[in-house]
Coordinates of C-alpha atoms in Angstrom, one line a residue:
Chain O
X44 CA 16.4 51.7 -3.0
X45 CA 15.1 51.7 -6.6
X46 CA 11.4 50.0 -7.2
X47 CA 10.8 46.1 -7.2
X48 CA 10.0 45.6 -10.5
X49 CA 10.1 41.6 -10.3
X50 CA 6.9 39.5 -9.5
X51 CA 6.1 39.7 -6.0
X52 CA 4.9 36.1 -3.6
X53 CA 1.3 36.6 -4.1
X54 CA 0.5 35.9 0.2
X55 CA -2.3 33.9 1.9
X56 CA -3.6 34.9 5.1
X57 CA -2.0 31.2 6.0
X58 CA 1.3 31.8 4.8
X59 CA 2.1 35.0 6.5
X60 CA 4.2 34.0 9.1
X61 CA 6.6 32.1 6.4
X62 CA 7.3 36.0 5.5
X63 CA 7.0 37.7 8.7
X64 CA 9.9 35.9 9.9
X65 CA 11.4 36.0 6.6
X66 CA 11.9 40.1 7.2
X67 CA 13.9 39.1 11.0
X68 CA 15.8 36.9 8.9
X69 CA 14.7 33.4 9.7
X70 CA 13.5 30.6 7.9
X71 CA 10.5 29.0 9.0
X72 CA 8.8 25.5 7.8
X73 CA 5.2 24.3 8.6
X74 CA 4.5 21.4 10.9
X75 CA 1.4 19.4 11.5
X76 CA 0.6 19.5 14.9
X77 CA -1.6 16.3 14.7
X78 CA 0.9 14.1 12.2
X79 CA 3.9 15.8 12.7
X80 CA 4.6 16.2 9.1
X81 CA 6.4 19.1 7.4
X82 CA 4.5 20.9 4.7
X83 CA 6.2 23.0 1.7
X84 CA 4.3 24.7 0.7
X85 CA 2.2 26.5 3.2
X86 CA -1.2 25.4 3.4
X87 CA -4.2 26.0 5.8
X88 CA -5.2 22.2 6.2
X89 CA -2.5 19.6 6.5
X90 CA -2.3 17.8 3.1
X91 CA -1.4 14.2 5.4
X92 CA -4.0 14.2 7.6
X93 CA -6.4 17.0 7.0
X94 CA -5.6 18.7 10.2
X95 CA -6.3 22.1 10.9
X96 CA -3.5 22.2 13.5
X97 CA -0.7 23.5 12.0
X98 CA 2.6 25.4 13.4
X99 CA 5.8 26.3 12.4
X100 CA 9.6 25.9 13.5
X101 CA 12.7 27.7 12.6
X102 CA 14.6 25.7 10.1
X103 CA 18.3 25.6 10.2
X104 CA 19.0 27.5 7.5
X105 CA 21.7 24.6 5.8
X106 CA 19.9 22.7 3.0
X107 CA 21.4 20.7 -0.3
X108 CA 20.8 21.4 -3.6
X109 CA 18.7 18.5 -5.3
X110 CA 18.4 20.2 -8.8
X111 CA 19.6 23.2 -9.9
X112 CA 19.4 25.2 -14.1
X113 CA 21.0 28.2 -14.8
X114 CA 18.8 29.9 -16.8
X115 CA 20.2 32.4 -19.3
X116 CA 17.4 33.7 -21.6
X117 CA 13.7 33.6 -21.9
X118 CA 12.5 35.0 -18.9
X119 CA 10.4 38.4 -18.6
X120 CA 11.8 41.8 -18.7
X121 CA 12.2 42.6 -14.7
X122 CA 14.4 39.5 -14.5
X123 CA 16.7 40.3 -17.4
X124 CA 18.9 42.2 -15.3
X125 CA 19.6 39.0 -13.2
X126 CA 20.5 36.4 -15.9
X127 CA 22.0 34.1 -15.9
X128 CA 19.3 32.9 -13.0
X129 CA 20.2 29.8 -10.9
X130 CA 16.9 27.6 -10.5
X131 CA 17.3 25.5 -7.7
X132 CA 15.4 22.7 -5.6
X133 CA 17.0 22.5 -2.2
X134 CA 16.8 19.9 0.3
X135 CA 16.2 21.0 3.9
X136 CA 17.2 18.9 6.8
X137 CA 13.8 20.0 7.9
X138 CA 12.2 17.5 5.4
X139 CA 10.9 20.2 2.4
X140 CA 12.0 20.6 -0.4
X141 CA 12.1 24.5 -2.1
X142 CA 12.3 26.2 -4.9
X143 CA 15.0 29.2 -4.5
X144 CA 17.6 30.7 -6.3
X145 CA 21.5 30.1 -6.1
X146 CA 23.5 33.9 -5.5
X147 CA 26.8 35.2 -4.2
X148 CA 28.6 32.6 -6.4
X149 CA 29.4 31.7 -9.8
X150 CA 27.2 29.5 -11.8
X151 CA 29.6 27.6 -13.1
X152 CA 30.2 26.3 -9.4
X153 CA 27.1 24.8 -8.6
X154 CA 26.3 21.4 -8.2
X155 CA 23.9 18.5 -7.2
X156 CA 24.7 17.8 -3.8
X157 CA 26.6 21.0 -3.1
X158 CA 25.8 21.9 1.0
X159 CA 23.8 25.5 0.8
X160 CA 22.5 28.0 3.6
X161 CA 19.8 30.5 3.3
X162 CA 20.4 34.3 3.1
X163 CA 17.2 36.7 2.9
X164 CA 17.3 39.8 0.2
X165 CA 14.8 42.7 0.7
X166 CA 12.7 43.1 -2.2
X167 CA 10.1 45.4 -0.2
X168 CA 9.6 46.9 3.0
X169 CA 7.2 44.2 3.5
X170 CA 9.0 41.4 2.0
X171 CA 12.1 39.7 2.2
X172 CA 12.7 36.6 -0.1
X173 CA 14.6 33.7 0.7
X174 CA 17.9 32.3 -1.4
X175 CA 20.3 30.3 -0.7
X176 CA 24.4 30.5 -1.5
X177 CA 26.7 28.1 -0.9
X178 CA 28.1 27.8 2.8
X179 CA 30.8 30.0 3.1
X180 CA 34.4 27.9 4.2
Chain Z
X232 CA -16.7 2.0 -23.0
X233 CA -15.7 1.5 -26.7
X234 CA -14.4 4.3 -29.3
X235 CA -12.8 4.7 -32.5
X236 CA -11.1 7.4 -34.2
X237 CA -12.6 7.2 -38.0
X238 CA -11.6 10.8 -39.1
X239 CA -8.7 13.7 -38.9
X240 CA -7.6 16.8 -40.3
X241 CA -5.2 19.4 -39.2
X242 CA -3.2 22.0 -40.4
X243 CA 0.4 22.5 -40.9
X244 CA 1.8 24.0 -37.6
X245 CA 3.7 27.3 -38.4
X246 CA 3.5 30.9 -37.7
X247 CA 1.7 33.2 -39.6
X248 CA -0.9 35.3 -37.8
X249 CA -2.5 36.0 -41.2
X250 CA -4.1 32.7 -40.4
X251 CA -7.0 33.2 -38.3
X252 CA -8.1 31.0 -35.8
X253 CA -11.1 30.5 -37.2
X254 CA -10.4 30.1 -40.6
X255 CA -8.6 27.4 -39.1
X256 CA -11.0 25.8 -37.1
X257 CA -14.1 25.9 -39.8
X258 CA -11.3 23.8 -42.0
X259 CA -9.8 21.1 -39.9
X260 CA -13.8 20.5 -39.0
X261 CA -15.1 20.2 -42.3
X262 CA -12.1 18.0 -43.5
X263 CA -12.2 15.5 -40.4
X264 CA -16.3 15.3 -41.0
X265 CA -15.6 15.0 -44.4
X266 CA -12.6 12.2 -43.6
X267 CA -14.7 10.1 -41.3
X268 CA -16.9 9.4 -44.5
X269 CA -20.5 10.9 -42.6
X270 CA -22.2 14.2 -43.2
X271 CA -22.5 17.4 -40.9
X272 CA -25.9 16.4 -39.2
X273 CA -24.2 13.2 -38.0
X274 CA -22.5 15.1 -35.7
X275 CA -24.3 15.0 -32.2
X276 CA -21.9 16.6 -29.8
X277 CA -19.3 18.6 -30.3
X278 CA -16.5 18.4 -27.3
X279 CA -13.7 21.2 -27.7
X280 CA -10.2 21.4 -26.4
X281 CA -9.5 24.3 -24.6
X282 CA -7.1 27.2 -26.4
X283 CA -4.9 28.4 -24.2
X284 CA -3.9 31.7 -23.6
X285 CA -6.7 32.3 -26.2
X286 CA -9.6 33.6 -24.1
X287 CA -11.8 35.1 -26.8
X288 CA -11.5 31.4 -29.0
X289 CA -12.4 29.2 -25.7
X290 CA -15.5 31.8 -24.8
X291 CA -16.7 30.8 -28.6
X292 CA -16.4 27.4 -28.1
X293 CA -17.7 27.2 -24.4
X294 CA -20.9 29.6 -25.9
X295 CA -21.9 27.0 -29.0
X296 CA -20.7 29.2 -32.1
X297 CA -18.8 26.2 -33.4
X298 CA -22.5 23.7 -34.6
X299 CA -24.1 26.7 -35.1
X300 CA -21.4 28.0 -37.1
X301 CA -20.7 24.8 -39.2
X302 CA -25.1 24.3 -39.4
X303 CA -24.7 20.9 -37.6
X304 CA -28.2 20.3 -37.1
X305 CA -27.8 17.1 -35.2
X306 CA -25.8 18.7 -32.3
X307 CA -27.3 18.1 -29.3
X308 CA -24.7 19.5 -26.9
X309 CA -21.2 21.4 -26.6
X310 CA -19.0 21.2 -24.0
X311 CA -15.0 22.4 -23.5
X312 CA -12.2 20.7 -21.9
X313 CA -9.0 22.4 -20.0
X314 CA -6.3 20.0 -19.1
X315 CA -3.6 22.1 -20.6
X316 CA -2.2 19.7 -23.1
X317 CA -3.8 16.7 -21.8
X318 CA -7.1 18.7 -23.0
X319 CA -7.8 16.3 -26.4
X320 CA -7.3 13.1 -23.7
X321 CA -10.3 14.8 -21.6
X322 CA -12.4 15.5 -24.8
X323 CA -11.6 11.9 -25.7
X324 CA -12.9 10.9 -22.5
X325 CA -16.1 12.7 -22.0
X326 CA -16.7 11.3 -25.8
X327 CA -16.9 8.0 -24.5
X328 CA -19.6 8.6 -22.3
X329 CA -21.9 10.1 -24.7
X330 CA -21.2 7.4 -27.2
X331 CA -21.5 4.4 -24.4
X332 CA -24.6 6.2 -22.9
X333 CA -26.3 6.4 -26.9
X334 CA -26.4 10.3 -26.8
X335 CA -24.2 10.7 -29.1
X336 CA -23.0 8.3 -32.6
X337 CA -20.4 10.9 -33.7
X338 CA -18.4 13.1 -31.8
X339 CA -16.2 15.9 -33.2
X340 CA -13.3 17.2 -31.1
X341 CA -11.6 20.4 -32.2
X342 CA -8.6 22.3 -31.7
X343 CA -7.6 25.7 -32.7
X344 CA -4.0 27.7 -31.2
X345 CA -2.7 30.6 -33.2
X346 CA 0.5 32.4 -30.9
X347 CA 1.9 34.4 -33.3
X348 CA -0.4 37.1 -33.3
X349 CA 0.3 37.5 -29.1
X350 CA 3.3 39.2 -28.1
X351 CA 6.1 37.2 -26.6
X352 CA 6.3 38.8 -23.4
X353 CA 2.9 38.0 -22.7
X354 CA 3.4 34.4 -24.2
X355 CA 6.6 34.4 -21.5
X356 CA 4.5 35.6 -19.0
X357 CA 1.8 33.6 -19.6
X358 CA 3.2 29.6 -19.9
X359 CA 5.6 30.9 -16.9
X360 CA 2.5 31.4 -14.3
X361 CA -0.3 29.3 -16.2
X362 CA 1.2 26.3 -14.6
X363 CA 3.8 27.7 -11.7
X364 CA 3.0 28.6 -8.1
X365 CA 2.4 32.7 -7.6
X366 CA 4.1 32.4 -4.5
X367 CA 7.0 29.8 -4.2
X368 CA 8.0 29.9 -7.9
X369 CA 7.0 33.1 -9.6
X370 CA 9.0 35.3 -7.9
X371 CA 12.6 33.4 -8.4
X372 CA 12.3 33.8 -12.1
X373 CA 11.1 30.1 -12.5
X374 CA 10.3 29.3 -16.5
X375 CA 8.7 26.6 -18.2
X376 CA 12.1 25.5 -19.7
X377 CA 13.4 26.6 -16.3
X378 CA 11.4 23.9 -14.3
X379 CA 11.8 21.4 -17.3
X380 CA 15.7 22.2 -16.7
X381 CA 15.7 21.5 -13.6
X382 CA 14.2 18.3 -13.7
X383 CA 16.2 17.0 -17.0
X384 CA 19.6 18.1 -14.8
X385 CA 18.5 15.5 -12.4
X386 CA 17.5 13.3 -14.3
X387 CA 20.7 13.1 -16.2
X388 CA 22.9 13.2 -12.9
X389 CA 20.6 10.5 -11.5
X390 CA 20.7 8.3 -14.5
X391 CA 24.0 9.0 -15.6
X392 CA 22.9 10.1 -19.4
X393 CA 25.3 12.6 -21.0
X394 CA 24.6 15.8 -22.8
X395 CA 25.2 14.0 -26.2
X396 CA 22.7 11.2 -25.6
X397 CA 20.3 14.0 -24.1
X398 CA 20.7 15.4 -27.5
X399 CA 20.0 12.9 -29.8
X400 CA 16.7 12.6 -28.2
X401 CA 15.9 15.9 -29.9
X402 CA 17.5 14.9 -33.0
X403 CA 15.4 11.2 -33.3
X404 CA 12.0 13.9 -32.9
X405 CA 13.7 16.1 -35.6
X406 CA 14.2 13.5 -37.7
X407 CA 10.5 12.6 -37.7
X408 CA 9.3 15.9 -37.7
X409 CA 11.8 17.0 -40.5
X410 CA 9.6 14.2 -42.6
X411 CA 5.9 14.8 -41.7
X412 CA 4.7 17.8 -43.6
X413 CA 2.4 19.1 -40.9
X414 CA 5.8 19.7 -38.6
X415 CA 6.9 23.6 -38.5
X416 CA 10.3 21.6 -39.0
X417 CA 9.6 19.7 -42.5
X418 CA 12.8 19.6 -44.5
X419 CA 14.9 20.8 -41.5
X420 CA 16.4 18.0 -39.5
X421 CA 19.4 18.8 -36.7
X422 CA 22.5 17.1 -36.0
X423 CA 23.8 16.2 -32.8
X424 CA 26.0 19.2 -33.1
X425 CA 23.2 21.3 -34.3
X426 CA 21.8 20.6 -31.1
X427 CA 24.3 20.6 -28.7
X428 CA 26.2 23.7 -30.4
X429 CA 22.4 25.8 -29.8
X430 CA 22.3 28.3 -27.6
X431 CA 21.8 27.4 -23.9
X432 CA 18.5 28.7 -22.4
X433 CA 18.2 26.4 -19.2
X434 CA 21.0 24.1 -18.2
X435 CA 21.2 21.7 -19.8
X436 CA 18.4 22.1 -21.9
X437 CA 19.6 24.2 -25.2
X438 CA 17.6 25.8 -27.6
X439 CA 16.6 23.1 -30.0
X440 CA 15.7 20.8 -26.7
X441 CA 13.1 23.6 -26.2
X442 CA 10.3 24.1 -27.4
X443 CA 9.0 26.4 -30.1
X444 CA 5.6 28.2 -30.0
X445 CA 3.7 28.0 -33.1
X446 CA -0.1 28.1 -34.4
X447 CA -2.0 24.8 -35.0
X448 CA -5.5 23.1 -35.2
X449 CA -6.6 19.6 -35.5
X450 CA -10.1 18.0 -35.2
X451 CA -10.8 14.1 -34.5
X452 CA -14.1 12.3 -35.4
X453 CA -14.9 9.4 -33.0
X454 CA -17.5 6.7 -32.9
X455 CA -18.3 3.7 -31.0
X456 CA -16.5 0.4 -31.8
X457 CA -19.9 -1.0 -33.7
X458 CA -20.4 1.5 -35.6
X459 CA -16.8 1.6 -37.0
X460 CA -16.9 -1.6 -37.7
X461 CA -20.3 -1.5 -39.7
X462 CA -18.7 1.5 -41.6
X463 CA -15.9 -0.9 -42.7
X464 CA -13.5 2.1 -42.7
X465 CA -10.2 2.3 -41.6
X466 CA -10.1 3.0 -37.4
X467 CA -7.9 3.1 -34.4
X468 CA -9.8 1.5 -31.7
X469 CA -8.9 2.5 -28.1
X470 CA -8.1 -0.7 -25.9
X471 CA -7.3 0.4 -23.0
X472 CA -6.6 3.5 -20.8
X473 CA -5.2 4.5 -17.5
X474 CA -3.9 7.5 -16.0
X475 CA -1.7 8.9 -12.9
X476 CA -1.5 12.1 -11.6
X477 CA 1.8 13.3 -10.0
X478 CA 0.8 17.1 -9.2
X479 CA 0.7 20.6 -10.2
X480 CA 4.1 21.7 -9.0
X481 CA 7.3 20.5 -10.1
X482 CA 9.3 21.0 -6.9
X483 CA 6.5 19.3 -4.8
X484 CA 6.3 16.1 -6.9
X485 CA 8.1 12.7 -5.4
X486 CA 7.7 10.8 -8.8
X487 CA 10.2 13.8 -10.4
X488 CA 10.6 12.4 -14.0
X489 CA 6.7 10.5 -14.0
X490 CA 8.5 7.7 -14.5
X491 CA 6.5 5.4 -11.9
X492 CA 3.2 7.3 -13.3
X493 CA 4.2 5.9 -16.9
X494 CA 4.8 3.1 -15.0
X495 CA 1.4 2.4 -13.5
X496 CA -0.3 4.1 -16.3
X497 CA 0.9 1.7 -19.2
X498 CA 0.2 -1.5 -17.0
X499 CA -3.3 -0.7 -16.3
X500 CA -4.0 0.7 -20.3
X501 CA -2.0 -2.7 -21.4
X502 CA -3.8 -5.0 -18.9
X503 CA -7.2 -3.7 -20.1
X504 CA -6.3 -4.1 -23.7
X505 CA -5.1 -7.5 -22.9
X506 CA -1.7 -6.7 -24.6
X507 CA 2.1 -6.6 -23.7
X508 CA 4.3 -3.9 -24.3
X509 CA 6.2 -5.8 -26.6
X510 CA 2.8 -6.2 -28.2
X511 CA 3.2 -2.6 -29.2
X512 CA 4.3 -1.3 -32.8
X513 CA 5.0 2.2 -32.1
X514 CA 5.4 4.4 -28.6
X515 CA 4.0 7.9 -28.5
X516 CA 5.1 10.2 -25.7
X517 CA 4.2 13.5 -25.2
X518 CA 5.9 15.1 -22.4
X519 CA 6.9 18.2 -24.1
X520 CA 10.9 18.2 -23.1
X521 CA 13.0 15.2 -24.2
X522 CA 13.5 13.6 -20.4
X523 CA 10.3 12.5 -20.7
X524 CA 11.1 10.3 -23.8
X525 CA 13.7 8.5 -21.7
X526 CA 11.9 8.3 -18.3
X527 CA 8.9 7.3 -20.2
X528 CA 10.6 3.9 -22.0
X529 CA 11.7 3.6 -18.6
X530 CA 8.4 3.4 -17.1
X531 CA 6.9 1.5 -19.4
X532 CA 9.3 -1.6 -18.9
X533 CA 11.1 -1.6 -22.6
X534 CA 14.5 -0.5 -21.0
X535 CA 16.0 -0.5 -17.4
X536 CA 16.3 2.9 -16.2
X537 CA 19.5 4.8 -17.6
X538 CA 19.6 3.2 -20.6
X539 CA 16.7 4.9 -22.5
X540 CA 19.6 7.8 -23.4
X541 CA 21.8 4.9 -25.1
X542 CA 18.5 3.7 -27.3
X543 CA 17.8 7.2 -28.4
X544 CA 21.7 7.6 -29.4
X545 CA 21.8 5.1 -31.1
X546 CA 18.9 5.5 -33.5
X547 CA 16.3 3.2 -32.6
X548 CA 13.9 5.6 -31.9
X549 CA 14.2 7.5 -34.4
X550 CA 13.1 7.2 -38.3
X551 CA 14.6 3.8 -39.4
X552 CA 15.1 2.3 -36.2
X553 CA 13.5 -0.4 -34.7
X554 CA 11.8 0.8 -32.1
X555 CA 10.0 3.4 -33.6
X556 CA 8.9 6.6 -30.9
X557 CA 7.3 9.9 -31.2
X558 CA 6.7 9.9 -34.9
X559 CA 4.9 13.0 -34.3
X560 CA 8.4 14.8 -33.4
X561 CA 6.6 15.8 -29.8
X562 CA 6.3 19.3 -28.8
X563 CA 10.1 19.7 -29.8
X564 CA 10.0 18.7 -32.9
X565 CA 6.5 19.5 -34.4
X566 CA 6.2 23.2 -32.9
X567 CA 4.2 24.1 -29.4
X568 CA 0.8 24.8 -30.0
X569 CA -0.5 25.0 -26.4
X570 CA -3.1 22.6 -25.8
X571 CA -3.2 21.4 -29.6
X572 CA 0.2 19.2 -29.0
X573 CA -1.4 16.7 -27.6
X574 CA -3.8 16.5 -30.6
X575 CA -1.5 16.3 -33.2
X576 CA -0.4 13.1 -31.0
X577 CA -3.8 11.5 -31.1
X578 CA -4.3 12.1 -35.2
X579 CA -1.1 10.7 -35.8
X580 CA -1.9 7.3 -34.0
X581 CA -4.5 7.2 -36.5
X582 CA -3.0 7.9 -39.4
X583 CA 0.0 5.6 -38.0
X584 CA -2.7 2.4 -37.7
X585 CA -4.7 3.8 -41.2
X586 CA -1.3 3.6 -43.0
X587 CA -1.3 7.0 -44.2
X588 CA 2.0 8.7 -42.5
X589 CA 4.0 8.3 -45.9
X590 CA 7.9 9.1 -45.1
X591 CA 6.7 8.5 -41.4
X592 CA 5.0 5.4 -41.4
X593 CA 5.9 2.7 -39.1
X594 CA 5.9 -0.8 -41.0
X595 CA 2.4 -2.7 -40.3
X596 CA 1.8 -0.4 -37.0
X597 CA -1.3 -2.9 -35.8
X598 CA -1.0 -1.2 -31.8
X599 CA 0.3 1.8 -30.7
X600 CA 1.1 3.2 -26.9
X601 CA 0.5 6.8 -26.6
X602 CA 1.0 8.9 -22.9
X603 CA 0.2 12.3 -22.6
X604 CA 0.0 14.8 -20.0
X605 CA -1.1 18.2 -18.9
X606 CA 0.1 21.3 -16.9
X607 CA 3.9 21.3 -16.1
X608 CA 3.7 17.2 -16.9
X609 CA 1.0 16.9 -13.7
X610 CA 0.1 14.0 -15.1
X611 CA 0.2 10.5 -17.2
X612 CA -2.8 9.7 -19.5
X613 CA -1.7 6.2 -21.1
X614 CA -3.7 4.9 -24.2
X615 CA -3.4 1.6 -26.1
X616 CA -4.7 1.9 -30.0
X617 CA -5.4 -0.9 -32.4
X618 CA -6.4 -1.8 -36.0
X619 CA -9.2 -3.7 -35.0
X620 CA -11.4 -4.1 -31.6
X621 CA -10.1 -7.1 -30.5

């Protein structure tokens, strides 16, 4: 596998369960243990209720696309090879909304509202980053 | 609280890295000192919008070389102020409290941004993780025009605006810009099919909806209301101000477009200025990417929401029409100049209520509305401006 060139998630101790279980493939979202609220993104205090008691669950994996931009110039070198790039904010039934991208589909398909599921891509041995493509059938 | 702008200068925005930041900054301060009819020693603080992405500039100003550079031997303090382009509403701020609290009888707020001398990967690299996440946005190859995209795609499915009235936001700020000399785009305006024929960088946002990254500096010189009005010389007097934050990240934000932060913010500025916004003469709105000039009439109640597209299309906005918006072209239309943008917003409010804008001027502009924000649009900073104090 040739080098990761492309910026890497910069981690906190906090949010390194969100990529453990990123590398076995699943998709995890932060709860609040005290207010029950979902957190995107990470954080080590609940930004509700201030609580300090904070788990996770294993998200389905479906989401919907609330926004999406394909972007086809003006990004730095390491993504160049990428473009055109399709930005999107995705709903999760889970109550978060993410940034990701859109692959394994043509741009020119995507849409508001289109139903998506997440698909992981190895960047490093270490790290597995989450997208999202549109569900397949 | 009570201040008045009294004096301005700035330079044409443009780039040309021959022209060094301080050459710059030693000439928009001498001509705004000079403008506001005092001398140097006058001067008794001088409060500095932070350069961005220009470390060596903002050490200088943090350190005190600008008084001691300039001999003003009334200075009694320094300070600099990072809001990303909401900077020159912070330096505005802290202004007031030296002037309410007698420290200070004349403030000088400078800007200086030269990017043509920094390479454009590293301008890339620098507005996309300056105000992006390192871990949720970074790596997905998120850009400032990407995020804008984003939100301007939803906006327009949301609202129902189409591409071509999308566009003729950029070409109303053209059309102003095309006339002020100070605009990198003097003597250039853009049709609708200019625009929507550019190339496409982030859907739906094309080329000339983006911005363009240029060099600029500008430096206000503010007072208290008293004292303006014993100096008999033309003034915009700040009325009223209120703000709204929304946050630092675009995708965590529930108020997406800041509509219900222009919303809040222009009621408060309004209510404190004792003024409607039909009171207002001209609307000045700098969000950087043309949603925000429709989300923004939106907020502030001149239009229901969807139909600020139609008023840009059909001209009002723009030069000749009678709602008059953004003389300054925004961000889009004047050239980026990091934090300087929203200076160039606040000097042409004054010159707009002094009468001077030429080509530009709004007829009899007695109050003026102006928002800006910071970051990736974190926030709402909503100022009311007027010919006199009351």
């Amino acid at each position: 596998m040739s080098e990761y060139l492309k910026p890497l998630p910069v981690i906190q101790s906090f949010s390194q369960p969100f990529w453990d279980a990123a590398k076995d493939g699943k998709l995890l979202v932060q709860k609040c243990n005290s207010c029950g609220s979902s957190i995107f993104f990470p954080r080590d205090r609940c930004p509700e209720c201030w609580s300090e008691d904070l788990g996770w669950i294993e998200a389905s994996g479906k989401g919907e696309i609330y926004a999406f931009s394909v972007t086809y110039e003006g990004v730095e070198k390491a993504f160049k090879e990428d473009l055109p790039i399709v930005l999107a904010w995705i709903d999760l039934p889970e109550g978060i909304r993410m940034q990701t991208n859109i692959i394994d589909c043509n741009p020119d398909d995507v849409s508001i509202g289109m139903a998506v599921e997440v698909t992981f891509k190895k960047a490093t041995d270490d790290i597995n980053l989450p997208y999202f493509k549109p569900v397949s059938g | 609280m009570s201040l008045a702008i009294i004096g301005c200068a700035e330079v044409p925005t443009k780039r040309d890295p021959e022209r060094k930041r301080w050459d710059i900054l030693k000439d928009v301060c001498v001509r705004a000192i000079q403008d506001a009819g005092i001398s140097k020693d006058d001067i008794e603080a001088v409060l500095s919008v932070n350069p961005m992405a220009q470390p060596s500039m903002a050490l200088d100003m943090a350190l005190g070389r600008i008084p001691e550079t300039l001999g003003l031997k009334g200075c009694k303090d320094i300070c600099v102020l990072n809001a990303g382009g909401a900077s020159t509403t912070n330096c505005l701020r802290l202004a007031k409290s030296f002037l309410d609290s007698g420290w200070a009888k004349f403030v000088l707020i400078p800007h200086v941004t030269v990017q043509s001398d920094i390479p454009t990967e590293a301008l890339i690299n620098f507005f996309a993780t300056a105000p992006l996440d390192p871990e949720w946005e970074y790596p997905y190859g998120v850009t400032f025009n990407g995020a804008m995209g984003l939100i301007t795609n939803r906006y327009m499915h949301e609202t129902g605006t189409t591409p071509e009235e999308m566009a003729s936001v950029s070409v109303g700020l053209r059309g102003w810009a095309a006339l002020d000399p100070m605009s990198i785009f003097h003597g250039k305006p853009v049709t609708l099919e200019d625009v929507l024929n550019s190339r496409m960088i982030s859907t739906p946002l094309h080329s000339k909806e983006c911005n363009f990254l240029a060099d600029g500096g500008g430096a206000l010189v503010v007072t208290t209301h008293e004292i303006a009005k014993e100096m008999g010389r033309p003034a915009a007097y700040e009325l009223g101000h209120d703000m709204a934050f929304m946050g630092a990240t675009p995708v965590l934000r529930s108020d997406v477009f800041s509509r219900e932060a222009y919303r809040s913010s222009s009621r408060g500025a309004l209510e404190k200025a004792g003024l409607g916004i039909n009171d207002m003469d001209l609307r000045q709105i700098y969000g950087a990417y043309p949603y925000t000039q429709c989300s923004a009439l939106e907020g502030y109640g001149i239009c229901e929401i969807g139909e600020a597209g139609k008023l840009w299309a059909s001209g009002e906005c723009g030069p000749g029409g009678s709602l008059p918006c953004t003389t300054m072209g925004d961000a889009t239309g004047r050239g980026h100049t990091g934090s300087g943008v929203s200076m160039a917003f606040y000097i042409d409010t004054f010159r707009q209520i002094r009468g001077d804008t030429g080509e530009r001027q709004v007829k009899d502009c007695e109050h003026a509305i102006i928002t800006t924000a910071g970051g990736s649009v974190m926030n709402a900073c909503t100022t009311i401006y007027g010919r006199s104090a009351t």
